[in-house]
PDB file of C-alpha atoms and ligand atoms in Angstrom:
ATOM      1  CA  UNK A 129      -3.026  32.241  14.595  1.00 42.00           C
ATOM      2  CA  UNK A 130      -4.367  34.328  17.530  1.00 44.00           C
ATOM      3  CA  UNK A 131      -2.498  37.375  18.818  1.00 45.00           C
ATOM      4  CA  UNK A 132      -2.806  36.243  22.409  1.00 48.00           C
ATOM      5  CA  UNK A 133       0.384  34.375  23.416  1.00 46.00           C
ATOM      6  CA  UNK A 134      -0.295  31.116  25.174  1.00 52.00           C
ATOM      7  CA  UNK A 135       2.449  30.867  27.803  1.00 64.00           C
ATOM      8  CA  UNK A 136       3.333  27.186  28.169  1.00 82.00           C
ATOM      9  CA  UNK A 137       5.291  26.403  31.321  1.00 85.00           C
ATOM     10  CA  UNK A 138       8.594  24.503  31.068  1.00 84.00           C
ATOM     11  CA  UNK A 139       6.829  21.574  32.726  1.00 88.00           C
ATOM     12  CA  UNK A 140       4.084  21.375  30.128  1.00 93.00           C
ATOM     13  CA  UNK A 141       6.695  21.704  27.355  1.00 95.00           C
ATOM     14  CA  UNK A 142       8.642  18.846  28.970  1.00 96.00           C
ATOM     15  CA  UNK A 143       5.508  16.688  29.038  1.00 97.00           C
ATOM     16  CA  UNK A 144       4.959  17.441  25.358  1.00 98.00           C
ATOM     17  CA  UNK A 145       8.595  16.677  24.556  1.00 98.00           C
ATOM     18  CA  UNK A 146       8.445  13.270  26.241  1.00 98.00           C
ATOM     19  CA  UNK A 147       5.113  12.494  24.591  1.00 98.00           C
ATOM     20  CA  UNK A 148       6.477  13.538  21.203  1.00 98.00           C
ATOM     21  CA  UNK A 149       9.276  10.976  21.443  1.00 98.00           C
ATOM     22  CA  UNK A 150       6.797   8.282  22.509  1.00 98.00           C
ATOM     23  CA  UNK A 151       4.410   8.820  19.585  1.00 98.00           C
ATOM     24  CA  UNK A 152       7.258   9.214  17.084  1.00 98.00           C
ATOM     25  CA  UNK A 153       8.249   5.668  18.053  1.00 98.00           C
ATOM     26  CA  UNK A 154       4.709   4.249  18.074  1.00 98.00           C
ATOM     27  CA  UNK A 155       4.052   5.854  14.674  1.00 98.00           C
ATOM     28  CA  UNK A 156       7.332   4.360  13.464  1.00 98.00           C
ATOM     29  CA  UNK A 157       6.115   0.866  14.302  1.00 98.00           C
ATOM     30  CA  UNK A 158       2.933   1.445  12.291  1.00 98.00           C
ATOM     31  CA  UNK A 159       4.952   2.871   9.389  1.00 98.00           C
ATOM     32  CA  UNK A 160       7.320  -0.096   9.394  1.00 97.00           C
ATOM     33  CA  UNK A 161       4.415  -2.574   9.343  1.00 96.00           C
ATOM     34  CA  UNK A 162       3.008  -0.683   6.370  1.00 95.00           C
ATOM     35  CA  UNK A 163       6.403  -0.592   4.680  1.00 96.00           C
ATOM     36  CA  UNK A 164       6.818  -4.345   4.985  1.00 93.00           C
ATOM     37  CA  UNK A 165       3.325  -4.861   3.525  1.00 89.00           C
ATOM     38  CA  UNK A 166       4.144  -2.371   0.767  1.00 83.00           C
ATOM     39  CA  UNK A 167       7.414  -4.131  -0.047  1.00 82.00           C
ATOM     40  CA  UNK A 168       5.844  -7.618   0.091  1.00 78.00           C
ATOM     41  CA  UNK A 169       2.480  -7.102  -1.543  1.00 78.00           C
ATOM     42  CA  UNK A 170       2.976  -3.847  -3.462  1.00 72.00           C
ATOM     43  CA  UNK A 171      -0.088  -2.265  -1.800  1.00 72.00           C
ATOM     44  CA  UNK A 172      -2.007   0.339  -3.794  1.00 77.00           C
ATOM     45  CA  UNK A 173      -0.239   3.699  -4.231  1.00 78.00           C
ATOM     46  CA  UNK A 174      -2.420   6.712  -4.975  1.00 79.00           C
ATOM     47  CA  UNK A 175      -1.371  10.023  -6.480  1.00 84.00           C
ATOM     48  CA  UNK A 176      -2.361  13.479  -5.227  1.00 82.00           C
ATOM     49  CA  UNK A 177      -0.841  14.946  -8.355  1.00 84.00           C
ATOM     50  CA  UNK A 178       2.154  14.467 -10.672  1.00 83.00           C
ATOM     51  CA  UNK A 179       5.037  12.938  -8.664  1.00 84.00           C
ATOM     52  CA  UNK A 180       3.000  13.379  -5.441  1.00 83.00           C
ATOM     53  CA  UNK A 181       2.233   9.950  -3.988  1.00 80.00           C
ATOM     54  CA  UNK A 182      -0.107   8.742  -1.249  1.00 80.00           C
ATOM     55  CA  UNK A 183      -0.104   5.352   0.422  1.00 85.00           C
ATOM     56  CA  UNK A 184      -2.560   3.800   2.875  1.00 89.00           C
ATOM     57  CA  UNK A 185       0.137   4.068   5.555  1.00 93.00           C
ATOM     58  CA  UNK A 186       0.288   7.877   5.232  1.00 93.00           C
ATOM     59  CA  UNK A 187      -3.341   7.991   6.365  1.00 95.00           C
ATOM     60  CA  UNK A 188      -2.985   5.331   9.064  1.00 96.00           C
ATOM     61  CA  UNK A 189       0.040   6.987  10.666  1.00 98.00           C
ATOM     62  CA  UNK A 190      -1.448  10.487  10.571  1.00 98.00           C
ATOM     63  CA  UNK A 191      -4.723   9.272  12.108  1.00 98.00           C
ATOM     64  CA  UNK A 192      -2.718   7.597  14.896  1.00 98.00           C
ATOM     65  CA  UNK A 193      -0.744  10.761  15.631  1.00 98.00           C
ATOM     66  CA  UNK A 194      -3.783  13.037  15.482  1.00 98.00           C
ATOM     67  CA  UNK A 195      -5.754  10.810  17.863  1.00 98.00           C
ATOM     68  CA  UNK A 196      -2.917  10.416  20.386  1.00 98.00           C
ATOM     69  CA  UNK A 197      -2.167  14.163  20.411  1.00 98.00           C
ATOM     70  CA  UNK A 198      -5.815  15.193  20.691  1.00 97.00           C
ATOM     71  CA  UNK A 199      -6.269  12.791  23.594  1.00 98.00           C
ATOM     72  CA  UNK A 200      -3.152  14.005  25.431  1.00 97.00           C
ATOM     73  CA  UNK A 201      -3.311  17.730  24.621  1.00 96.00           C
ATOM     74  CA  UNK A 202      -6.862  18.598  23.445  1.00 95.00           C
ATOM     75  CA  UNK A 203      -6.074  22.323  23.758  1.00 94.00           C
ATOM     76  CA  UNK A 204      -3.375  22.098  21.056  1.00 96.00           C
ATOM     77  CA  UNK A 205      -4.019  22.498  17.347  1.00 97.00           C
ATOM     78  CA  UNK A 206      -2.975  19.876  14.779  1.00 97.00           C
ATOM     79  CA  UNK A 207      -1.811  20.417  11.180  1.00 97.00           C
ATOM     80  CA  UNK A 208      -1.101  17.293   9.145  1.00 97.00           C
ATOM     81  CA  UNK A 209      -0.002  16.789   5.535  1.00 93.00           C
ATOM     82  CA  UNK A 210      -2.921  14.488   4.726  1.00 89.00           C
ATOM     83  CA  UNK A 211      -5.803  15.726   6.896  1.00 92.00           C
ATOM     84  CA  UNK A 212      -4.893  19.423   7.144  1.00 91.00           C
ATOM     85  CA  UNK A 213      -5.998  21.352  10.203  1.00 93.00           C
ATOM     86  CA  UNK A 214      -6.744  24.807  11.547  1.00 82.00           C
ATOM     87  CA  UNK A 215      -4.413  26.923  13.656  1.00 84.00           C
ATOM     88  CA  UNK A 216      -6.446  29.038  16.082  1.00 83.00           C
ATOM     89  CA  UNK A 217      -4.442  28.752  19.289  1.00 84.00           C
ATOM     90  CA  UNK A 218      -0.815  29.836  19.658  1.00 87.00           C
ATOM     91  CA  UNK A 219       0.434  26.252  19.672  1.00 95.00           C
ATOM     92  CA  UNK A 220       0.204  23.611  16.989  1.00 97.00           C
ATOM     93  CA  UNK A 221       1.571  20.158  16.193  1.00 98.00           C
ATOM     94  CA  UNK A 222       2.776  19.994  12.578  1.00 98.00           C
ATOM     95  CA  UNK A 223       3.022  16.446  11.228  1.00 98.00           C
ATOM     96  CA  UNK A 224       4.219  14.596   8.140  1.00 98.00           C
ATOM     97  CA  UNK A 225       3.191  10.980   8.681  1.00 98.00           C
ATOM     98  CA  UNK A 226       5.457   9.589   5.968  1.00 98.00           C
ATOM     99  CA  UNK A 227       8.083  11.934   4.560  1.00 98.00           C
ATOM    100  CA  UNK A 228       9.722  10.341   1.544  1.00 97.00           C
ATOM    101  CA  UNK A 229       6.502   8.770   0.326  1.00 95.00           C
ATOM    102  CA  UNK A 230       7.922   8.215  -3.163  1.00 94.00           C
ATOM    103  CA  UNK A 231      10.680   6.095  -1.584  1.00 96.00           C
ATOM    104  CA  UNK A 232       8.225   4.292   0.703  1.00 95.00           C
ATOM    105  CA  UNK A 233       6.003   3.407  -2.253  1.00 93.00           C
ATOM    106  CA  UNK A 234       8.924   1.772  -4.092  1.00 92.00           C
ATOM    107  CA  UNK A 235      10.253  -0.194  -1.122  1.00 94.00           C
ATOM    108  CA  UNK A 236      13.184   2.188  -0.521  1.00 95.00           C
ATOM    109  CA  UNK A 237      13.758   2.436   3.271  1.00 97.00           C
ATOM    110  CA  UNK A 238      14.750   6.134   3.202  1.00 98.00           C
ATOM    111  CA  UNK A 239      11.597   7.623   4.767  1.00 98.00           C
ATOM    112  CA  UNK A 240      10.579   9.028   8.152  1.00 98.00           C
ATOM    113  CA  UNK A 241       7.863  10.463  10.371  1.00 98.00           C
ATOM    114  CA  UNK A 242       8.306  14.171  11.153  1.00 98.00           C
ATOM    115  CA  UNK A 243       6.622  15.850  14.137  1.00 98.00           C
ATOM    116  CA  UNK A 244       7.124  19.482  15.227  1.00 98.00           C
ATOM    117  CA  UNK A 245       5.506  21.547  17.967  1.00 98.00           C
ATOM    118  CA  UNK A 246       5.275  25.307  17.335  1.00 97.00           C
ATOM    119  CA  UNK A 247       4.417  27.918  19.988  1.00 96.00           C
ATOM    120  CA  UNK A 248       3.592  31.450  18.786  1.00 94.00           C
ATOM    121  CA  UNK A 249       5.644  31.002  15.600  1.00 95.00           C
ATOM    122  CA  UNK A 250       8.669  29.408  17.307  1.00 96.00           C
ATOM    123  CA  UNK A 251       9.581  25.726  16.793  1.00 97.00           C
ATOM    124  CA  UNK A 252       9.956  24.346  20.333  1.00 98.00           C
ATOM    125  CA  UNK A 253      10.076  20.559  19.784  1.00 98.00           C
ATOM    126  CA  UNK A 254      11.062  18.415  16.801  1.00 98.00           C
ATOM    127  CA  UNK A 255      11.217  14.657  16.248  1.00 99.00           C
ATOM    128  CA  UNK A 256      12.154  12.721  13.102  1.00 99.00           C
ATOM    129  CA  UNK A 257      11.910   8.934  13.240  1.00 98.00           C
ATOM    130  CA  UNK A 258      13.396   6.836  10.415  1.00 98.00           C
ATOM    131  CA  UNK A 259      12.087   3.451  11.571  1.00 98.00           C
ATOM    132  CA  UNK A 260      13.662   1.333   8.815  1.00 98.00           C
ATOM    133  CA  UNK A 261      17.066   2.640   9.924  1.00 98.00           C
ATOM    134  CA  UNK A 262      16.224   2.649  13.646  1.00 98.00           C
ATOM    135  CA  UNK A 263      17.161   6.354  13.894  1.00 98.00           C
ATOM    136  CA  UNK A 264      15.169   8.643  16.173  1.00 98.00           C
ATOM    137  CA  UNK A 265      16.256  12.283  15.885  1.00 98.00           C
ATOM    138  CA  UNK A 266      15.028  14.681  18.542  1.00 98.00           C
ATOM    139  CA  UNK A 267      15.503  18.321  19.551  1.00 98.00           C
ATOM    140  CA  UNK A 268      14.010  20.705  22.044  1.00 98.00           C
ATOM    141  CA  UNK A 269      14.812  24.417  21.673  1.00 97.00           C
ATOM    142  CA  UNK A 270      17.805  25.294  23.835  1.00 96.00           C
ATOM    143  CA  UNK A 271      18.535  21.674  24.783  1.00 97.00           C
ATOM    144  CA  UNK A 272      20.581  20.412  21.838  1.00 98.00           C
ATOM    145  CA  UNK A 273      19.869  17.704  19.263  1.00 98.00           C
ATOM    146  CA  UNK A 274      20.249  13.942  19.527  1.00 98.00           C
ATOM    147  CA  UNK A 275      20.114  10.749  17.494  1.00 98.00           C
ATOM    148  CA  UNK A 276      18.947   7.815  19.580  1.00 98.00           C
ATOM    149  CA  UNK A 277      19.666   9.846  22.708  1.00 98.00           C
ATOM    150  CA  UNK A 278      23.266  10.748  21.809  1.00 98.00           C
ATOM    151  CA  UNK A 279      24.264  14.365  21.014  1.00 98.00           C
ATOM    152  CA  UNK A 280      24.720  15.289  17.346  1.00 98.00           C
ATOM    153  CA  UNK A 281      26.442  18.254  15.680  1.00 98.00           C
ATOM    154  CA  UNK A 282      26.771  19.614  12.170  1.00 98.00           C
ATOM    155  CA  UNK A 283      29.876  18.597  10.218  1.00 98.00           C
ATOM    156  CA  UNK A 284      33.180  20.449  10.358  1.00 97.00           C
ATOM    157  CA  UNK A 285      33.632  20.346   6.566  1.00 97.00           C
ATOM    158  CA  UNK A 286      35.272  23.610   5.504  1.00 95.00           C
ATOM    159  CA  UNK A 287      35.706  23.390   1.753  1.00 97.00           C
ATOM    160  CA  UNK A 288      33.178  22.976  -1.031  1.00 97.00           C
ATOM    161  CA  UNK A 289      35.612  20.535  -2.626  1.00 97.00           C
ATOM    162  CA  UNK A 290      34.748  18.134   0.187  1.00 98.00           C
ATOM    163  CA  UNK A 291      31.144  19.186   0.676  1.00 98.00           C
ATOM    164  CA  UNK A 292      28.004  17.101   0.108  1.00 98.00           C
ATOM    165  CA  UNK A 293      24.855  19.199  -0.266  1.00 98.00           C
ATOM    166  CA  UNK A 294      21.314  17.856  -0.732  1.00 98.00           C
ATOM    167  CA  UNK A 295      19.093  19.808  -3.109  1.00 98.00           C
ATOM    168  CA  UNK A 296      15.430  18.904  -2.659  1.00 98.00           C
ATOM    169  CA  UNK A 297      13.151  18.813  -5.664  1.00 97.00           C
ATOM    170  CA  UNK A 298       9.467  18.924  -6.361  1.00 93.00           C
ATOM    171  CA  UNK A 299       7.360  20.161  -9.262  1.00 92.00           C
ATOM    172  CA  UNK A 300       6.039  22.934  -7.028  1.00 92.00           C
ATOM    173  CA  UNK A 301       8.737  25.222  -8.420  1.00 93.00           C
ATOM    174  CA  UNK A 302       9.948  25.930 -12.003  1.00 95.00           C
ATOM    175  CA  UNK A 303      12.605  23.462 -13.185  1.00 96.00           C
ATOM    176  CA  UNK A 304      14.705  26.377 -14.466  1.00 97.00           C
ATOM    177  CA  UNK A 305      15.152  27.663 -10.889  1.00 98.00           C
ATOM    178  CA  UNK A 306      16.046  24.190  -9.646  1.00 98.00           C
ATOM    179  CA  UNK A 307      18.623  23.760 -12.421  1.00 98.00           C
ATOM    180  CA  UNK A 308      20.132  27.210 -11.726  1.00 98.00           C
ATOM    181  CA  UNK A 309      20.686  26.355  -8.049  1.00 98.00           C
ATOM    182  CA  UNK A 310      22.036  22.911  -8.981  1.00 98.00           C
ATOM    183  CA  UNK A 311      24.505  24.515 -11.400  1.00 98.00           C
ATOM    184  CA  UNK A 312      25.618  27.046  -8.799  1.00 98.00           C
ATOM    185  CA  UNK A 313      26.332  24.307  -6.265  1.00 98.00           C
ATOM    186  CA  UNK A 314      28.223  22.182  -8.800  1.00 98.00           C
ATOM    187  CA  UNK A 315      30.217  25.213  -9.960  1.00 98.00           C
ATOM    188  CA  UNK A 316      31.186  25.853  -6.308  1.00 97.00           C
ATOM    189  CA  UNK A 317      32.673  22.347  -6.217  1.00 98.00           C
ATOM    190  CA  UNK A 318      30.059  20.565  -4.111  1.00 98.00           C
ATOM    191  CA  UNK A 319      28.781  17.030  -4.550  1.00 98.00           C
ATOM    192  CA  UNK A 320      24.993  17.440  -4.917  1.00 98.00           C
ATOM    193  CA  UNK A 321      22.518  14.683  -4.083  1.00 98.00           C
ATOM    194  CA  UNK A 322      18.785  14.214  -3.646  1.00 97.00           C
ATOM    195  CA  UNK A 323      17.310  11.455  -1.550  1.00 98.00           C
ATOM    196  CA  UNK A 324      13.588  12.457  -1.703  1.00 97.00           C
ATOM    197  CA  UNK A 325      12.894  12.933   1.988  1.00 98.00           C
ATOM    198  CA  UNK A 326      13.336  16.557   2.957  1.00 98.00           C
ATOM    199  CA  UNK A 327      12.906  15.883   6.660  1.00 98.00           C
ATOM    200  CA  UNK A 328      15.646  13.228   6.658  1.00 98.00           C
ATOM    201  CA  UNK A 329      17.815  15.475   4.504  1.00 98.00           C
ATOM    202  CA  UNK A 330      17.633  18.137   7.229  1.00 98.00           C
ATOM    203  CA  UNK A 331      18.249  15.586   9.989  1.00 99.00           C
ATOM    204  CA  UNK A 332      21.395  14.492   8.144  1.00 98.00           C
ATOM    205  CA  UNK A 333      22.706  18.066   8.159  1.00 98.00           C
ATOM    206  CA  UNK A 334      22.203  18.157  11.935  1.00 98.00           C
ATOM    207  CA  UNK A 335      23.959  14.792  12.216  1.00 98.00           C
ATOM    208  CA  UNK A 336      26.972  15.760  10.098  1.00 98.00           C
ATOM    209  CA  UNK A 337      26.086  13.208   7.401  1.00 98.00           C
ATOM    210  CA  UNK A 338      25.539  16.082   4.956  1.00 98.00           C
ATOM    211  CA  UNK A 339      26.757  19.688   4.857  1.00 98.00           C
ATOM    212  CA  UNK A 340      23.592  21.407   3.717  1.00 98.00           C
ATOM    213  CA  UNK A 341      20.004  21.031   2.587  1.00 98.00           C
ATOM    214  CA  UNK A 342      18.373  23.437   0.154  1.00 98.00           C
ATOM    215  CA  UNK A 343      14.900  23.313  -1.387  1.00 98.00           C
ATOM    216  CA  UNK A 344      13.124  26.158  -3.177  1.00 98.00           C
ATOM    217  CA  UNK A 345       9.784  25.222  -1.628  1.00 98.00           C
ATOM    218  CA  UNK A 346       8.860  22.920   1.235  1.00 98.00           C
ATOM    219  CA  UNK A 347       5.702  22.516   3.239  1.00 97.00           C
ATOM    220  CA  UNK A 348       5.856  23.160   6.979  1.00 98.00           C
ATOM    221  CA  UNK A 349       5.241  19.498   7.857  1.00 98.00           C
ATOM    222  CA  UNK A 350       8.282  18.485   5.772  1.00 98.00           C
ATOM    223  CA  UNK A 351      10.803  20.802   7.400  1.00 98.00           C
ATOM    224  CA  UNK A 352       9.962  22.281  10.820  1.00 98.00           C
ATOM    225  CA  UNK A 353      11.339  19.424  12.923  1.00 98.00           C
ATOM    226  CA  UNK A 354      14.471  19.224  10.769  1.00 98.00           C
ATOM    227  CA  UNK A 355      15.115  22.969  10.968  1.00 98.00           C
ATOM    228  CA  UNK A 356      15.052  22.835  14.771  1.00 98.00           C
ATOM    229  CA  UNK A 357      17.440  19.852  14.706  1.00 98.00           C
ATOM    230  CA  UNK A 358      19.930  21.820  12.580  1.00 98.00           C
ATOM    231  CA  UNK A 359      19.644  24.929  14.764  1.00 98.00           C
ATOM    232  CA  UNK A 360      20.207  22.885  17.922  1.00 98.00           C
ATOM    233  CA  UNK A 361      23.122  21.003  16.322  1.00 98.00           C
ATOM    234  CA  UNK A 362      25.059  24.226  15.612  1.00 98.00           C
ATOM    235  CA  UNK A 363      23.947  24.832  12.042  1.00 98.00           C
ATOM    236  CA  UNK A 364      22.527  27.882  10.306  1.00 98.00           C
ATOM    237  CA  UNK A 365      19.059  27.996   8.770  1.00 98.00           C
ATOM    238  CA  UNK A 366      16.572  30.252   7.029  1.00 98.00           C
ATOM    239  CA  UNK A 367      13.766  31.842   9.029  1.00 97.00           C
ATOM    240  CA  UNK A 368      11.088  29.575   7.553  1.00 98.00           C
ATOM    241  CA  UNK A 369       8.225  30.714   9.796  1.00 97.00           C
ATOM    242  CA  UNK A 370       9.223  34.339   9.199  1.00 96.00           C
ATOM    243  CA  UNK A 371       7.959  33.960   5.628  1.00 95.00           C
ATOM    244  CA  UNK A 372       4.342  35.071   5.126  1.00 93.00           C
ATOM    245  CA  UNK A 373       1.813  32.243   5.495  1.00 94.00           C
ATOM    246  CA  UNK A 374       4.655  29.701   5.675  1.00 96.00           C
ATOM    247  CA  UNK A 375       2.715  27.450   8.028  1.00 95.00           C
ATOM    248  CA  UNK A 376      -0.169  27.049   5.582  1.00 94.00           C
ATOM    249  CA  UNK A 377       1.524  27.625   2.210  1.00 95.00           C
ATOM    250  CA  UNK A 378       5.160  26.613   2.697  1.00 97.00           C
ATOM    251  CA  UNK A 379       8.341  28.554   1.909  1.00 98.00           C
ATOM    252  CA  UNK A 380      11.960  28.073   0.745  1.00 98.00           C
ATOM    253  CA  UNK A 381      14.326  26.100   2.976  1.00 98.00           C
ATOM    254  CA  UNK A 382      18.058  26.462   3.611  1.00 98.00           C
ATOM    255  CA  UNK A 383      19.995  24.703   6.363  1.00 98.00           C
ATOM    256  CA  UNK A 384      23.744  24.163   6.489  1.00 98.00           C
ATOM    257  CA  UNK A 385      26.904  23.909   8.481  1.00 97.00           C
ATOM    258  CA  UNK A 386      28.054  27.489   9.286  1.00 95.00           C
ATOM    259  CA  UNK A 387      30.964  27.325   6.803  1.00 96.00           C
ATOM    260  CA  UNK A 388      28.660  26.985   3.782  1.00 97.00           C
ATOM    261  CA  UNK A 389      25.501  28.788   4.849  1.00 97.00           C
ATOM    262  CA  UNK A 390      26.286  32.226   3.432  1.00 97.00           C
ATOM    263  CA  UNK A 391      27.483  30.852   0.078  1.00 97.00           C
ATOM    264  CA  UNK A 392      24.489  28.516  -0.236  1.00 98.00           C
ATOM    265  CA  UNK A 393      22.256  31.471   0.582  1.00 98.00           C
ATOM    266  CA  UNK A 394      23.865  33.457  -2.239  1.00 98.00           C
ATOM    267  CA  UNK A 395      23.560  30.546  -4.708  1.00 98.00           C
ATOM    268  CA  UNK A 396      19.921  29.768  -3.843  1.00 98.00           C
ATOM    269  CA  UNK A 397      18.698  33.293  -3.093  1.00 98.00           C
ATOM    270  CA  UNK A 398      17.288  32.027   0.220  1.00 98.00           C
ATOM    271  CA  UNK A 399      18.068  34.440   3.113  1.00 97.00           C
ATOM    272  CA  UNK A 400      19.533  33.131   6.333  1.00 96.00           C
ATOM    273  CA  UNK A 401      17.966  33.855   9.715  1.00 94.00           C
ATOM    274  CA  UNK A 402      21.057  35.681  10.964  1.00 72.00           C
ATOM    275  CA  UNK A 403      23.234  36.259   7.899  1.00 57.00           C
ATOM    276  CA  UNK A 404      25.644  38.622   9.626  1.00 50.00           C
ATOM    277  CA  UNK A 405      27.060  36.093  12.048  1.00 48.00           C
ATOM    278  CA  UNK A 406      28.507  33.536   9.647  1.00 49.00           C
ATOM    279  CA  UNK A 407      31.997  32.956   8.357  1.00 44.00           C
ATOM    280  CA  UNK A 408      32.275  31.682   4.807  1.00 49.00           C
ATOM    281  CA  UNK A 409      34.717  29.162   3.402  1.00 48.00           C
ATOM    282  CA  UNK A 410      37.098  29.323   0.485  1.00 43.00           C
ATOM    283  CA  UNK A 411      35.538  27.816  -2.628  1.00 42.00           C
TER     284      UNK A 411
HETATM  285  C1  LIG B 748       8.724  15.144   0.183  1.00 92.31           C
HETATM  286  C2  LIG B 748       9.479  16.322   0.734  1.00 92.31           C
HETATM  287  C3  LIG B 748      10.689  16.697  -0.064  1.00 92.31           C
HETATM  288  C4  LIG B 748      10.420  16.837  -1.490  1.00 92.31           C
HETATM  289  C5  LIG B 748       9.762  15.591  -2.016  1.00 92.31           C
HETATM  290  C6  LIG B 748       8.456  15.302  -1.263  1.00 92.31           C
HETATM  291  P1  LIG B 748       6.560  13.763   0.969  1.00 92.31           P
HETATM  292  O1  LIG B 748       7.554  15.046   0.935  1.00 92.31           O
HETATM  293  O2  LIG B 748       9.887  16.012   2.028  1.00 92.31           O
HETATM  294  O3  LIG B 748      11.144  17.931   0.402  1.00 92.31           O
HETATM  295  O4  LIG B 748      11.618  17.091  -2.176  1.00 92.31           O
HETATM  296  O5  LIG B 748       9.477  15.789  -3.390  1.00 92.31           O
HETATM  297  O6  LIG B 748       7.597  16.402  -1.423  1.00 92.31           O
HETATM  298  O7  LIG B 748       5.584  14.036  -0.122  1.00 92.31           O
HETATM  299  O8  LIG B 748       7.353  12.555   0.691  1.00 92.31           O
HETATM  300  O9  LIG B 748       5.902  13.774   2.304  1.00 92.31           O
END
């Protein structure tokens, strides 16, 4: 990433925000067509590695998003899960064409498209479209978070005995660390789930459907849009892009309602962006 800031005017950010919503929806239509084919015909599912799946629709949706963004904003960089990308300017679109690919491949409708726009290391725009559930999540820094245009906020849950926390998993981290965090959450009294789409898991924290999302390693395309949603919905998060090489190599992720953030940070060992400002709840 260059050192020269690229000042984007509020107007050009607004144009990008509107365009982001538009392509999140058009990509959702493509994804849904692919999902229906996948569910009907059981289209071929490739593997990038153990438990790391790739469908034809991942490629189709990412190619659509890359082409539309390059046509509309040729000066912006693009970083996608499937086709990669270089980040030379101060502003980059970070895209996961199908997050929850393992679900998608098995005909489980819990998947989404995740699009984030980052300017000089700050997430400015985020969109998460779950087309099978007709949910479009959107946030712009400083302007709140919405689901289908209506404001959303993190939950008011204030006791772990009533808390539902999602703990993401992949084989990118040692199972012993995953099990230690899982045990810590269960010992605190939380209900722990995993639904295999990190982006949707973060959107659900923003929407109050869940009280926290933790994962020991996520890639930028999985989490940047969801982290902005949680921040704009009143939640607390880690400073993902503050981690070295996070954009290219990924980093740990923590996002939660304020009542649980500090405790989840202690259980997972993932620092919060502004740890000093949070109240904790009785366990
Ligand atoms: C998924 C991530 C999630 C992780 C899953 C998978 P994908 O991304 O969003 O955080 O727990 O194992 O990696 O591969 O479905 O785009």
